[in-house]
Structures are given as structure tokens and as C-alpha cells.
Amino acid sequence: MARSVLVTGGNRGIGLAIARAFAEAGDKVAVTHRGSGAPADLLGVRCDVTDADQIDAAFAEVEAAHGPVEVLVSNAGMNDDTLLLRMSEDQFTKVVDANLTGAYRVTKRATKGMLRARWGRVILISSVVGLTGSAGQVNYAASKAGLVGLARSVARELGSRNITANVVAPGFVDTEMTAQLSAERKKEILAQVPAGRYASADEVAAAVQFLASDQAGYVTGAVIPVDGGLGMGH
Ligand code: NDP
């Protein structure tokens, strides 16, 4: 049966690949954007995840069109990289607010409906650097590590209601986020990846599809790496 799926930041990059995979599987898919609009084949709802009122309005719009959200993919994220000693408190809190507190806000809003339905899937998009750490990304890595604790706590709180909460931790994926890296930095990163290449956004989407499936009903509180082996052992 077609499910109501919401992908935050699903208007481009990894989120768009995730949204398209659900749409191709026949689900009713909505994506958030912050004003740039969404591709015509998806329901676009305007929402900045740092604003609880905008989240509430976006969910109301999705509920009216597709019914309560049954699968939430919290994918919206940003980075603002610099070394710790140069990182202002504002740079730290801004990234944590979007990546971690934003995930808390949308998860809280989505699970209300999931509890009523006694079924739900929460999938948070973290990063390999949340587990390994990353020089120049104290704010980003901390926010991505926080998603693991968030998902595992939700898994414990809501597990008995058929609601799973899991994390997908991608390695390096070719998107606008990684386009900012210098050619030299990209070469250094690739040298560390056993697979010897970047991931495609579709490879991240495939892991999300599995976690959202009925077959994954007994997988909860897990961190699924899609990183070509970069983070092995974590
Ligand atoms: P992009 O920079 O290509 O896209 C980021 C998306 O997040 C956009 O849709 C953007 O919306 C949205 N977004 C950012 N801030 C907010 C906000 N405050 N409220 C709502 N939406 C917001 O990133 P990617 O596709 O590369 O990344 C997607 C996710 O995957 C992120 O969480 C990222 O941290 C994670 N990730 C990416 C990796 C990579 O190598 N690319 C590796 C590991 C994890 P808008 O269009 O409105 O700006």
C-alpha cells in the first residue's frame, strides 16, 4: 500500500534521490524546501527545520494531501566548516540547530501520528564523520553523532508501538555539499575509502528503502554505514 513519506531537504542532493526512490516504489512522497521549490513530480512543502511553526504547517499540508506521515526521513542538513579555535559559538549552534535540533523537531512532530497508527519508520541521515570525527567539522560531526543518540532513544521509547528509528551514515557522496571541497582534499579522502570512489545518492537511498520496508521491522536503533568502508570499525 502507498505510504505517506516525508523527506526533509528532499528537493535536491541525497534527499531528492531518496524521495524519488520512494516515489518509484509507488509511495506518496512529500519533500521540504526553503523557497527554491521542489521538482514537479513531488509534493513540495516549504519548511525550514529550525522553525517549529514552519514544521507544523508543513506537516499539516502533507497530512491534508497524503495522510499522516508514516515514513519520516530527516535528511536536511548543512555544514559550516572551520577549525575549532576559529569556530564561533554561532557557527557551532547554527549547525547543531539545523542538523540535530531540526531532526528532533521533525521526529517529534511525525511520531504523534505514528503513535496513533501504531506503525512508523524514522530514518535519520547522519554521516561517517559523526562516528570518526573530522578536523574542521567539530560542529557538523557533533550534530551527526547526536543523531545516533536521538534515534536510539526514540527506538527505546516507541519500539513497542511498531515504530523503528534508525540512522544511515553515508560516506562521501557527490552533491553540492561536497562540491565545496578542494581537488586536493577530495584526493586525500578517496585514498582512505576502500571502495576507491564516492557513493552515488542512489546507494544511500537504497539503504533508506530497506529501513522503511516491512522486512526491516526488527531493525531499530541501528546505524547503517553507506561509506565504501571508510568508517569500518565504528
Ligand atoms: P545538499 O547541500 O546538496 O542539500 C542539503 C539539503 O538540506 C537541501 O535540500 C537544503 O534545502 C536542506 N536544508 C539545509 N538546511 C536546512 C534547514 N535549516 N531547513 C530545511 N532544509 C534545510 O546536501 P546533501 O544532499 O549532500 O546532504 C543531505 C544530507 O546528507 C545532509 O544531512 C548531509 O549532512 C548528509 N550527508 C552528506 C554527505 C555528502 O557527502 N554529500 C555525506 C554524509 C552525510 P535548501 O535547498 O532549501 O537549501
PDB file of C-alpha atoms and ligand atoms in Angstrom:
ATOM      1  CA  MET A   1       0.000   0.000   0.000  1.00  0.00           C
ATOM      2  CA  ALA A   2       1.215   3.505  -0.806  1.00  0.00           C
ATOM      3  CA  ARG A   3       2.610   5.120   2.306  1.00  0.00           C
ATOM      4  CA  SER A   4       2.824   8.792   3.221  1.00  0.00           C
ATOM      5  CA  VAL A   5       6.542   9.631   3.144  1.00  0.00           C
ATOM      6  CA  LEU A   6       8.181  12.931   4.065  1.00  0.00           C
ATOM      7  CA  VAL A   7      11.811  13.656   3.219  1.00  0.00           C
ATOM      8  CA  THR A   8      13.230  16.866   4.687  1.00  0.00           C
ATOM      9  CA  GLY A   9      15.627  18.551   2.282  1.00  0.00           C
ATOM     10  CA  GLY A  10      14.254  16.266  -0.407  1.00  0.00           C
ATOM     11  CA  ASN A  11      14.318  18.963  -3.073  1.00  0.00           C
ATOM     12  CA  ARG A  12      17.921  18.244  -4.089  1.00  0.00           C
ATOM     13  CA  GLY A  13      21.017  16.137  -3.456  1.00  0.00           C
ATOM     14  CA  ILE A  14      20.765  12.924  -1.439  1.00  0.00           C
ATOM     15  CA  GLY A  15      17.266  13.802  -0.216  1.00  0.00           C
ATOM     16  CA  LEU A  16      15.968  14.029  -3.784  1.00  0.00           C
ATOM     17  CA  ALA A  17      17.391  10.589  -4.638  1.00  0.00           C
ATOM     18  CA  ILE A  18      15.700   9.210  -1.507  1.00  0.00           C
ATOM     19  CA  ALA A  19      12.380  10.867  -2.398  1.00  0.00           C
ATOM     20  CA  ARG A  20      12.499   9.593  -5.986  1.00  0.00           C
ATOM     21  CA  ALA A  21      13.191   6.030  -4.816  1.00  0.00           C
ATOM     22  CA  PHE A  22      10.033   6.115  -2.661  1.00  0.00           C
ATOM     23  CA  ALA A  23       8.004   7.678  -5.477  1.00  0.00           C
ATOM     24  CA  GLU A  24       9.208   4.995  -7.923  1.00  0.00           C
ATOM     25  CA  ALA A  25       8.121   2.339  -5.408  1.00  0.00           C
ATOM     26  CA  GLY A  26       4.608   3.843  -5.501  1.00  0.00           C
ATOM     27  CA  ASP A  27       4.582   5.794  -2.229  1.00  0.00           C
ATOM     28  CA  LYS A  28       3.034   9.251  -1.727  1.00  0.00           C
ATOM     29  CA  VAL A  29       6.075  11.454  -1.283  1.00  0.00           C
ATOM     30  CA  ALA A  30       6.444  14.988   0.041  1.00  0.00           C
ATOM     31  CA  VAL A  31       9.691  16.924   0.294  1.00  0.00           C
ATOM     32  CA  THR A  32      10.583  20.096   2.137  1.00  0.00           C
ATOM     33  CA  HIS A  33      12.378  23.054   0.566  1.00  0.00           C
ATOM     34  CA  ARG A  34      13.198  26.527   1.851  1.00  0.00           C
ATOM     35  CA  GLY A  35      11.772  28.537  -1.014  1.00  0.00           C
ATOM     36  CA  SER A  36      13.519  27.115  -4.073  1.00  0.00           C
ATOM     37  CA  GLY A  37      10.556  24.827  -4.824  1.00  0.00           C
ATOM     38  CA  ALA A  38      10.549  21.109  -5.492  1.00  0.00           C
ATOM     39  CA  PRO A  39      10.621  19.026  -8.669  1.00  0.00           C
ATOM     40  CA  ALA A  40       7.148  18.847 -10.250  1.00  0.00           C
ATOM     41  CA  ASP A  41       6.757  15.099  -9.659  1.00  0.00           C
ATOM     42  CA  LEU A  42       6.933  15.522  -5.860  1.00  0.00           C
ATOM     43  CA  LEU A  43       4.756  17.413  -3.372  1.00  0.00           C
ATOM     44  CA  GLY A  44       6.892  20.307  -2.172  1.00  0.00           C
ATOM     45  CA  VAL A  45       6.200  21.911   1.199  1.00  0.00           C
ATOM     46  CA  ARG A  46       8.050  24.975   2.384  1.00  0.00           C
ATOM     47  CA  CYS A  47       9.824  24.465   5.681  1.00  0.00           C
ATOM     48  CA  ASP A  48      12.971  25.469   7.497  1.00  0.00           C
ATOM     49  CA  VAL A  49      13.683  22.795  10.110  1.00  0.00           C
ATOM     50  CA  THR A  50      14.989  25.409  12.548  1.00  0.00           C
ATOM     51  CA  ASP A  51      11.429  26.744  12.907  1.00  0.00           C
ATOM     52  CA  ALA A  52       8.856  24.581  14.752  1.00  0.00           C
ATOM     53  CA  ASP A  53       5.901  26.609  13.400  1.00  0.00           C
ATOM     54  CA  GLN A  54       7.003  26.065   9.796  1.00  0.00           C
ATOM     55  CA  ILE A  55       7.423  22.344  10.546  1.00  0.00           C
ATOM     56  CA  ASP A  56       3.913  22.159  11.964  1.00  0.00           C
ATOM     57  CA  ALA A  57       2.453  23.943   8.914  1.00  0.00           C
ATOM     58  CA  ALA A  58       4.394  21.686   6.516  1.00  0.00           C
ATOM     59  CA  PHE A  59       3.172  18.542   8.280  1.00  0.00           C
ATOM     60  CA  ALA A  60      -0.423  19.838   8.169  1.00  0.00           C
ATOM     61  CA  GLU A  61      -0.062  20.325   4.408  1.00  0.00           C
ATOM     62  CA  VAL A  62       1.332  16.810   3.932  1.00  0.00           C
ATOM     63  CA  GLU A  63      -1.369  15.298   6.154  1.00  0.00           C
ATOM     64  CA  ALA A  64      -4.103  17.032   4.130  1.00  0.00           C
ATOM     65  CA  ALA A  65      -2.674  15.753   0.831  1.00  0.00           C
ATOM     66  CA  HIS A  66      -1.285  12.327   1.718  1.00  0.00           C
ATOM     67  CA  GLY A  67      -2.468  11.443   5.233  1.00  0.00           C
ATOM     68  CA  PRO A  68      -0.321  11.273   8.381  1.00  0.00           C
ATOM     69  CA  VAL A  69       3.388  10.763   7.761  1.00  0.00           C
ATOM     70  CA  GLU A  70       4.221   7.071   8.082  1.00  0.00           C
ATOM     71  CA  VAL A  71       7.841   7.248   6.951  1.00  0.00           C
ATOM     72  CA  LEU A  72       9.972  10.213   8.008  1.00  0.00           C
ATOM     73  CA  VAL A  73      13.413  10.731   6.501  1.00  0.00           C
ATOM     74  CA  SER A  74      15.221  13.527   8.320  1.00  0.00           C
ATOM     75  CA  ASN A  75      17.813  14.446   5.716  1.00  0.00           C
ATOM     76  CA  ALA A  76      18.015  18.260   5.780  1.00  0.00           C
ATOM     77  CA  GLY A  77      21.477  19.308   6.808  1.00  0.00           C
ATOM     78  CA  MET A  78      24.217  21.873   6.401  1.00  0.00           C
ATOM     79  CA  ASN A  79      27.835  22.425   7.290  1.00  0.00           C
ATOM     80  CA  ASP A  80      29.958  25.434   8.174  1.00  0.00           C
ATOM     81  CA  ASP A  81      33.488  24.122   8.446  1.00  0.00           C
ATOM     82  CA  THR A  82      36.433  25.680  10.224  1.00  0.00           C
ATOM     83  CA  LEU A  83      38.962  24.646  12.856  1.00  0.00           C
ATOM     84  CA  LEU A  84      37.830  24.661  16.493  1.00  0.00           C
ATOM     85  CA  LEU A  85      39.874  27.691  17.517  1.00  0.00           C
ATOM     86  CA  ARG A  86      38.334  29.764  14.729  1.00  0.00           C
ATOM     87  CA  MET A  87      34.786  28.421  15.165  1.00  0.00           C
ATOM     88  CA  SER A  88      32.415  30.944  16.706  1.00  0.00           C
ATOM     89  CA  GLU A  89      29.688  29.803  19.073  1.00  0.00           C
ATOM     90  CA  ASP A  90      27.204  30.973  16.466  1.00  0.00           C
ATOM     91  CA  GLN A  91      28.764  28.698  13.819  1.00  0.00           C
ATOM     92  CA  PHE A  92      28.525  25.787  16.244  1.00  0.00           C
ATOM     93  CA  THR A  93      24.958  26.326  17.394  1.00  0.00           C
ATOM     94  CA  LYS A  94      23.656  27.148  13.888  1.00  0.00           C
ATOM     95  CA  VAL A  95      24.819  23.785  12.509  1.00  0.00           C
ATOM     96  CA  VAL A  96      23.583  21.850  15.552  1.00  0.00           C
ATOM     97  CA  ASP A  97      20.224  23.660  15.351  1.00  0.00           C
ATOM     98  CA  ALA A  98      19.690  22.653  11.708  1.00  0.00           C
ATOM     99  CA  ASN A  99      21.137  19.133  11.800  1.00  0.00           C
ATOM    100  CA  LEU A 100      20.317  17.829  15.282  1.00  0.00           C
ATOM    101  CA  THR A 101      17.618  20.010  16.825  1.00  0.00           C
ATOM    102  CA  GLY A 102      15.903  20.065  13.411  1.00  0.00           C
ATOM    103  CA  ALA A 103      15.819  16.249  13.437  1.00  0.00           C
ATOM    104  CA  TYR A 104      14.379  16.313  16.968  1.00  0.00           C
ATOM    105  CA  ARG A 105      11.660  18.760  15.854  1.00  0.00           C
ATOM    106  CA  VAL A 106      10.528  16.762  12.827  1.00  0.00           C
ATOM    107  CA  THR A 107      10.771  13.419  14.631  1.00  0.00           C
ATOM    108  CA  LYS A 108       8.638  14.718  17.499  1.00  0.00           C
ATOM    109  CA  ARG A 109       6.028  16.053  15.079  1.00  0.00           C
ATOM    110  CA  ALA A 110       5.957  12.889  12.952  1.00  0.00           C
ATOM    111  CA  THR A 111       5.779  10.376  15.778  1.00  0.00           C
ATOM    112  CA  LYS A 112       2.495  11.827  17.064  1.00  0.00           C
ATOM    113  CA  GLY A 113       0.724  10.390  14.017  1.00  0.00           C
ATOM    114  CA  MET A 114       2.823   7.222  14.040  1.00  0.00           C
ATOM    115  CA  LEU A 115       1.771   6.514  17.628  1.00  0.00           C
ATOM    116  CA  ARG A 116      -1.879   6.827  16.647  1.00  0.00           C
ATOM    117  CA  ALA A 117      -1.330   4.491  13.678  1.00  0.00           C
ATOM    118  CA  ARG A 118       0.784   2.101  15.765  1.00  0.00           C
ATOM    119  CA  TRP A 119       3.262   1.964  12.880  1.00  0.00           C
ATOM    120  CA  GLY A 120       6.088   4.166  11.726  1.00  0.00           C
ATOM    121  CA  ARG A 121       9.590   4.460  10.340  1.00  0.00           C
ATOM    122  CA  VAL A 122      12.008   7.198  11.371  1.00  0.00           C
ATOM    123  CA  ILE A 123      15.262   7.367   9.412  1.00  0.00           C
ATOM    124  CA  LEU A 124      17.865   9.988  10.250  1.00  0.00           C
ATOM    125  CA  ILE A 125      20.637  10.822   7.784  1.00  0.00           C
ATOM    126  CA  SER A 126      23.871  11.190   9.726  1.00  0.00           C
ATOM    127  CA  SER A 127      27.417  10.921   8.345  1.00  0.00           C
ATOM    128  CA  VAL A 128      30.509   8.775   8.698  1.00  0.00           C
ATOM    129  CA  VAL A 129      32.182  11.779  10.367  1.00  0.00           C
ATOM    130  CA  GLY A 130      29.680  11.622  13.230  1.00  0.00           C
ATOM    131  CA  LEU A 131      31.482   8.445  14.269  1.00  0.00           C
ATOM    132  CA  THR A 132      35.063   9.118  13.165  1.00  0.00           C
ATOM    133  CA  GLY A 133      35.249  12.852  13.862  1.00  0.00           C
ATOM    134  CA  SER A 134      36.653  15.221  11.270  1.00  0.00           C
ATOM    135  CA  ALA A 135      39.186  18.020  11.570  1.00  0.00           C
ATOM    136  CA  GLY A 136      37.427  21.287  10.758  1.00  0.00           C
ATOM    137  CA  GLN A 137      33.971  19.885  11.432  1.00  0.00           C
ATOM    138  CA  VAL A 138      33.526  19.983  15.217  1.00  0.00           C
ATOM    139  CA  ASN A 139      30.011  21.411  14.808  1.00  0.00           C
ATOM    140  CA  TYR A 140      28.930  19.117  11.961  1.00  0.00           C
ATOM    141  CA  ALA A 141      30.404  15.916  13.462  1.00  0.00           C
ATOM    142  CA  ALA A 142      28.868  16.672  16.877  1.00  0.00           C
ATOM    143  CA  SER A 143      25.452  17.202  15.275  1.00  0.00           C
ATOM    144  CA  LYS A 144      25.729  13.975  13.276  1.00  0.00           C
ATOM    145  CA  ALA A 145      26.884  11.965  16.322  1.00  0.00           C
ATOM    146  CA  GLY A 146      23.918  13.355  18.255  1.00  0.00           C
ATOM    147  CA  LEU A 147      21.540  11.778  15.749  1.00  0.00           C
ATOM    148  CA  VAL A 148      22.667   8.321  16.906  1.00  0.00           C
ATOM    149  CA  GLY A 149      21.620   9.012  20.499  1.00  0.00           C
ATOM    150  CA  LEU A 150      18.393  10.577  19.276  1.00  0.00           C
ATOM    151  CA  ALA A 151      17.447   7.582  17.102  1.00  0.00           C
ATOM    152  CA  ARG A 152      18.393   5.026  19.737  1.00  0.00           C
ATOM    153  CA  SER A 153      16.346   6.799  22.411  1.00  0.00           C
ATOM    154  CA  VAL A 154      13.326   7.016  20.097  1.00  0.00           C
ATOM    155  CA  ALA A 155      13.821   3.317  19.292  1.00  0.00           C
ATOM    156  CA  ARG A 156      13.606   2.550  23.018  1.00  0.00           C
ATOM    157  CA  GLU A 157      10.644   4.846  23.682  1.00  0.00           C
ATOM    158  CA  LEU A 158       8.499   3.765  20.734  1.00  0.00           C
ATOM    159  CA  GLY A 159       9.687   0.265  19.862  1.00  0.00           C
ATOM    160  CA  SER A 160       6.662  -1.438  21.386  1.00  0.00           C
ATOM    161  CA  ARG A 161       4.358   0.535  19.035  1.00  0.00           C
ATOM    162  CA  ASN A 162       5.860  -0.831  15.796  1.00  0.00           C
ATOM    163  CA  ILE A 163       7.876   2.331  15.284  1.00  0.00           C
ATOM    164  CA  THR A 164      11.523   1.885  14.336  1.00  0.00           C
ATOM    165  CA  ALA A 165      14.175   4.593  14.404  1.00  0.00           C
ATOM    166  CA  ASN A 166      17.445   4.132  12.562  1.00  0.00           C
ATOM    167  CA  VAL A 167      20.395   6.083  11.263  1.00  0.00           C
ATOM    168  CA  VAL A 168      22.031   5.950   7.852  1.00  0.00           C
ATOM    169  CA  ALA A 169      25.634   7.178   7.890  1.00  0.00           C
ATOM    170  CA  PRO A 170      26.838   7.961   4.363  1.00  0.00           C
ATOM    171  CA  GLY A 171      30.470   8.472   3.478  1.00  0.00           C
ATOM    172  CA  PHE A 172      31.286  10.889   0.683  1.00  0.00           C
ATOM    173  CA  VAL A 173      28.565  11.488  -1.867  1.00  0.00           C
ATOM    174  CA  ASP A 174      28.948  13.779  -4.860  1.00  0.00           C
ATOM    175  CA  THR A 175      26.488  16.621  -4.135  1.00  0.00           C
ATOM    176  CA  GLU A 176      26.580  20.403  -3.743  1.00  0.00           C
ATOM    177  CA  MET A 177      27.750  19.881  -0.140  1.00  0.00           C
ATOM    178  CA  THR A 178      30.935  18.081  -1.189  1.00  0.00           C
ATOM    179  CA  ALA A 179      31.434  20.240  -4.296  1.00  0.00           C
ATOM    180  CA  GLN A 180      32.934  22.861  -1.945  1.00  0.00           C
ATOM    181  CA  LEU A 181      35.941  20.609  -1.189  1.00  0.00           C
ATOM    182  CA  SER A 182      39.252  21.317  -2.930  1.00  0.00           C
ATOM    183  CA  ALA A 183      40.547  18.803  -5.514  1.00  0.00           C
ATOM    184  CA  GLU A 184      43.427  18.040  -3.149  1.00  0.00           C
ATOM    185  CA  ARG A 185      41.092  17.300  -0.207  1.00  0.00           C
ATOM    186  CA  LYS A 186      38.920  15.084  -2.432  1.00  0.00           C
ATOM    187  CA  LYS A 187      42.009  13.076  -3.455  1.00  0.00           C
ATOM    188  CA  GLU A 188      43.026  12.669   0.220  1.00  0.00           C
ATOM    189  CA  ILE A 189      39.532  11.451   1.133  1.00  0.00           C
ATOM    190  CA  LEU A 190      39.320   8.973  -1.739  1.00  0.00           C
ATOM    191  CA  ALA A 191      42.673   7.485  -0.711  1.00  0.00           C
ATOM    192  CA  GLN A 192      41.006   6.478   2.603  1.00  0.00           C
ATOM    193  CA  VAL A 193      37.966   4.831   1.022  1.00  0.00           C
ATOM    194  CA  PRO A 194      38.359   1.076   0.437  1.00  0.00           C
ATOM    195  CA  ALA A 195      35.803   1.255  -2.396  1.00  0.00           C
ATOM    196  CA  GLY A 196      38.018   3.884  -4.058  1.00  0.00           C
ATOM    197  CA  ARG A 197      35.117   6.071  -5.138  1.00  0.00           C
ATOM    198  CA  TYR A 198      32.338   8.326  -3.902  1.00  0.00           C
ATOM    199  CA  ALA A 199      28.878   6.897  -3.204  1.00  0.00           C
ATOM    200  CA  SER A 200      26.024   7.706  -5.514  1.00  0.00           C
ATOM    201  CA  ALA A 201      22.993   9.267  -3.849  1.00  0.00           C
ATOM    202  CA  ASP A 202      21.016   6.253  -5.091  1.00  0.00           C
ATOM    203  CA  GLU A 203      23.181   3.948  -2.974  1.00  0.00           C
ATOM    204  CA  VAL A 204      22.204   5.943   0.122  1.00  0.00           C
ATOM    205  CA  ALA A 205      18.558   5.815  -0.996  1.00  0.00           C
ATOM    206  CA  ALA A 206      18.713   2.001  -1.228  1.00  0.00           C
ATOM    207  CA  ALA A 207      19.656   1.693   2.466  1.00  0.00           C
ATOM    208  CA  VAL A 208      16.828   4.073   3.385  1.00  0.00           C
ATOM    209  CA  GLN A 209      14.381   1.998   1.311  1.00  0.00           C
ATOM    210  CA  PHE A 210      15.362  -1.112   3.216  1.00  0.00           C
ATOM    211  CA  LEU A 211      14.935   0.533   6.630  1.00  0.00           C
ATOM    212  CA  ALA A 212      11.495   1.807   5.612  1.00  0.00           C
ATOM    213  CA  SER A 213      10.342  -1.611   4.421  1.00  0.00           C
ATOM    214  CA  ASP A 214       8.182  -4.120   6.264  1.00  0.00           C
ATOM    215  CA  GLN A 215      11.115  -6.545   6.036  1.00  0.00           C
ATOM    216  CA  ALA A 216      13.133  -4.221   8.302  1.00  0.00           C
ATOM    217  CA  GLY A 217      10.558  -4.312  11.102  1.00  0.00           C
ATOM    218  CA  TYR A 218      13.049  -5.864  13.526  1.00  0.00           C
ATOM    219  CA  VAL A 219      15.870  -3.425  12.704  1.00  0.00           C
ATOM    220  CA  THR A 220      15.812  -0.499  15.123  1.00  0.00           C
ATOM    221  CA  GLY A 221      18.430   1.683  16.775  1.00  0.00           C
ATOM    222  CA  ALA A 222      20.869   0.644  14.054  1.00  0.00           C
ATOM    223  CA  VAL A 223      23.484   2.748  12.325  1.00  0.00           C
ATOM    224  CA  ILE A 224      23.827   1.597   8.728  1.00  0.00           C
ATOM    225  CA  PRO A 225      27.010   2.815   7.053  1.00  0.00           C
ATOM    226  CA  VAL A 226      26.963   3.529   3.308  1.00  0.00           C
ATOM    227  CA  ASP A 227      30.544   4.678   3.122  1.00  0.00           C
ATOM    228  CA  GLY A 228      32.565   2.341   0.917  1.00  0.00           C
ATOM    229  CA  GLY A 229      34.276   1.049   4.068  1.00  0.00           C
ATOM    230  CA  LEU A 230      35.624   4.459   5.156  1.00  0.00           C
ATOM    231  CA  GLY A 231      34.297   4.193   8.709  1.00  0.00           C
ATOM    232  CA  MET A 232      34.830   0.471   9.267  1.00  0.00           C
ATOM    233  CA  GLY A 233      35.044  -0.490  12.915  1.00  0.00           C
ATOM    234  CA  HIS A 234      32.830   2.283  14.256  1.00  0.00           C
TER     235      HIS A 234
HETATM  236  P1  NDP B   1      22.939  19.428  -0.126  1.00  0.00           P
HETATM  237  O1  NDP B   1      23.748  20.564   0.376  1.00  0.00           O
HETATM  238  O2  NDP B   1      23.026  19.040  -1.563  1.00  0.00           O
HETATM  239  O3  NDP B   1      21.379  19.620   0.282  1.00  0.00           O
HETATM  240  C1  NDP B   1      21.053  19.988   1.583  1.00  0.00           C
HETATM  241  C2  NDP B   1      19.567  19.891   1.757  1.00  0.00           C
HETATM  242  O4  NDP B   1      19.233  20.218   3.111  1.00  0.00           O
HETATM  243  C3  NDP B   1      18.821  20.863   0.869  1.00  0.00           C
HETATM  244  O5  NDP B   1      17.612  20.291   0.481  1.00  0.00           O
HETATM  245  C4  NDP B   1      18.573  22.035   1.805  1.00  0.00           C
HETATM  246  O6  NDP B   1      17.429  22.794   1.480  1.00  0.00           O
HETATM  247  C5  NDP B   1      18.318  21.288   3.104  1.00  0.00           C
HETATM  248  N1  NDP B   1      18.496  22.129   4.282  1.00  0.00           N
HETATM  249  C6  NDP B   1      19.643  22.643   4.784  1.00  0.00           C
HETATM  250  N2  NDP B   1      19.380  23.367   5.893  1.00  0.00           N
HETATM  251  C7  NDP B   1      18.041  23.309   6.092  1.00  0.00           C
HETATM  252  C8  NDP B   1      17.149  23.858   7.040  1.00  0.00           C
HETATM  253  N3  NDP B   1      17.571  24.631   8.048  1.00  0.00           N
HETATM  254  N4  NDP B   1      15.836  23.583   6.929  1.00  0.00           N
HETATM  255  C9  NDP B   1      15.363  22.819   5.924  1.00  0.00           C
HETATM  256  N5  NDP B   1      16.151  22.285   4.977  1.00  0.00           N
HETATM  257  C10 NDP B   1      17.476  22.524   5.059  1.00  0.00           C
HETATM  258  O7  NDP B   1      23.354  18.217   0.815  1.00  0.00           O
HETATM  259  P2  NDP B   1      23.441  16.648   0.560  1.00  0.00           P
HETATM  260  O8  NDP B   1      22.361  16.183  -0.306  1.00  0.00           O
HETATM  261  O9  NDP B   1      24.842  16.333   0.240  1.00  0.00           O
HETATM  262  O10 NDP B   1      23.204  16.141   2.064  1.00  0.00           O
HETATM  263  C11 NDP B   1      21.966  15.630   2.525  1.00  0.00           C
HETATM  264  C12 NDP B   1      22.198  15.066   3.926  1.00  0.00           C
HETATM  265  O11 NDP B   1      23.191  14.038   3.858  1.00  0.00           O
HETATM  266  C13 NDP B   1      22.715  16.104   4.910  1.00  0.00           C
HETATM  267  O12 NDP B   1      22.147  15.869   6.177  1.00  0.00           O
HETATM  268  C14 NDP B   1      24.207  15.822   4.935  1.00  0.00           C
HETATM  269  O13 NDP B   1      24.774  16.224   6.150  1.00  0.00           O
HETATM  270  C15 NDP B   1      24.229  14.317   4.761  1.00  0.00           C
HETATM  271  N6  NDP B   1      25.473  13.785   4.260  1.00  0.00           N
HETATM  272  C16 NDP B   1      26.015  14.196   3.054  1.00  0.00           C
HETATM  273  C17 NDP B   1      27.191  13.645   2.610  1.00  0.00           C
HETATM  274  C18 NDP B   1      27.816  14.034   1.315  1.00  0.00           C
HETATM  275  O14 NDP B   1      28.939  13.550   1.046  1.00  0.00           O
HETATM  276  N7  NDP B   1      27.207  14.826   0.479  1.00  0.00           N
HETATM  277  C19 NDP B   1      27.906  12.637   3.397  1.00  0.00           C
HETATM  278  C20 NDP B   1      27.257  12.267   4.616  1.00  0.00           C
HETATM  279  C21 NDP B   1      26.090  12.834   5.017  1.00  0.00           C
HETATM  280  P3  NDP B   1      17.526  24.079   0.508  1.00  0.00           P
HETATM  281  O15 NDP B   1      17.515  23.555  -0.912  1.00  0.00           O
HETATM  282  O16 NDP B   1      16.324  24.861   0.857  1.00  0.00           O
HETATM  283  O17 NDP B   1      18.827  24.765   0.811  1.00  0.00           O
END
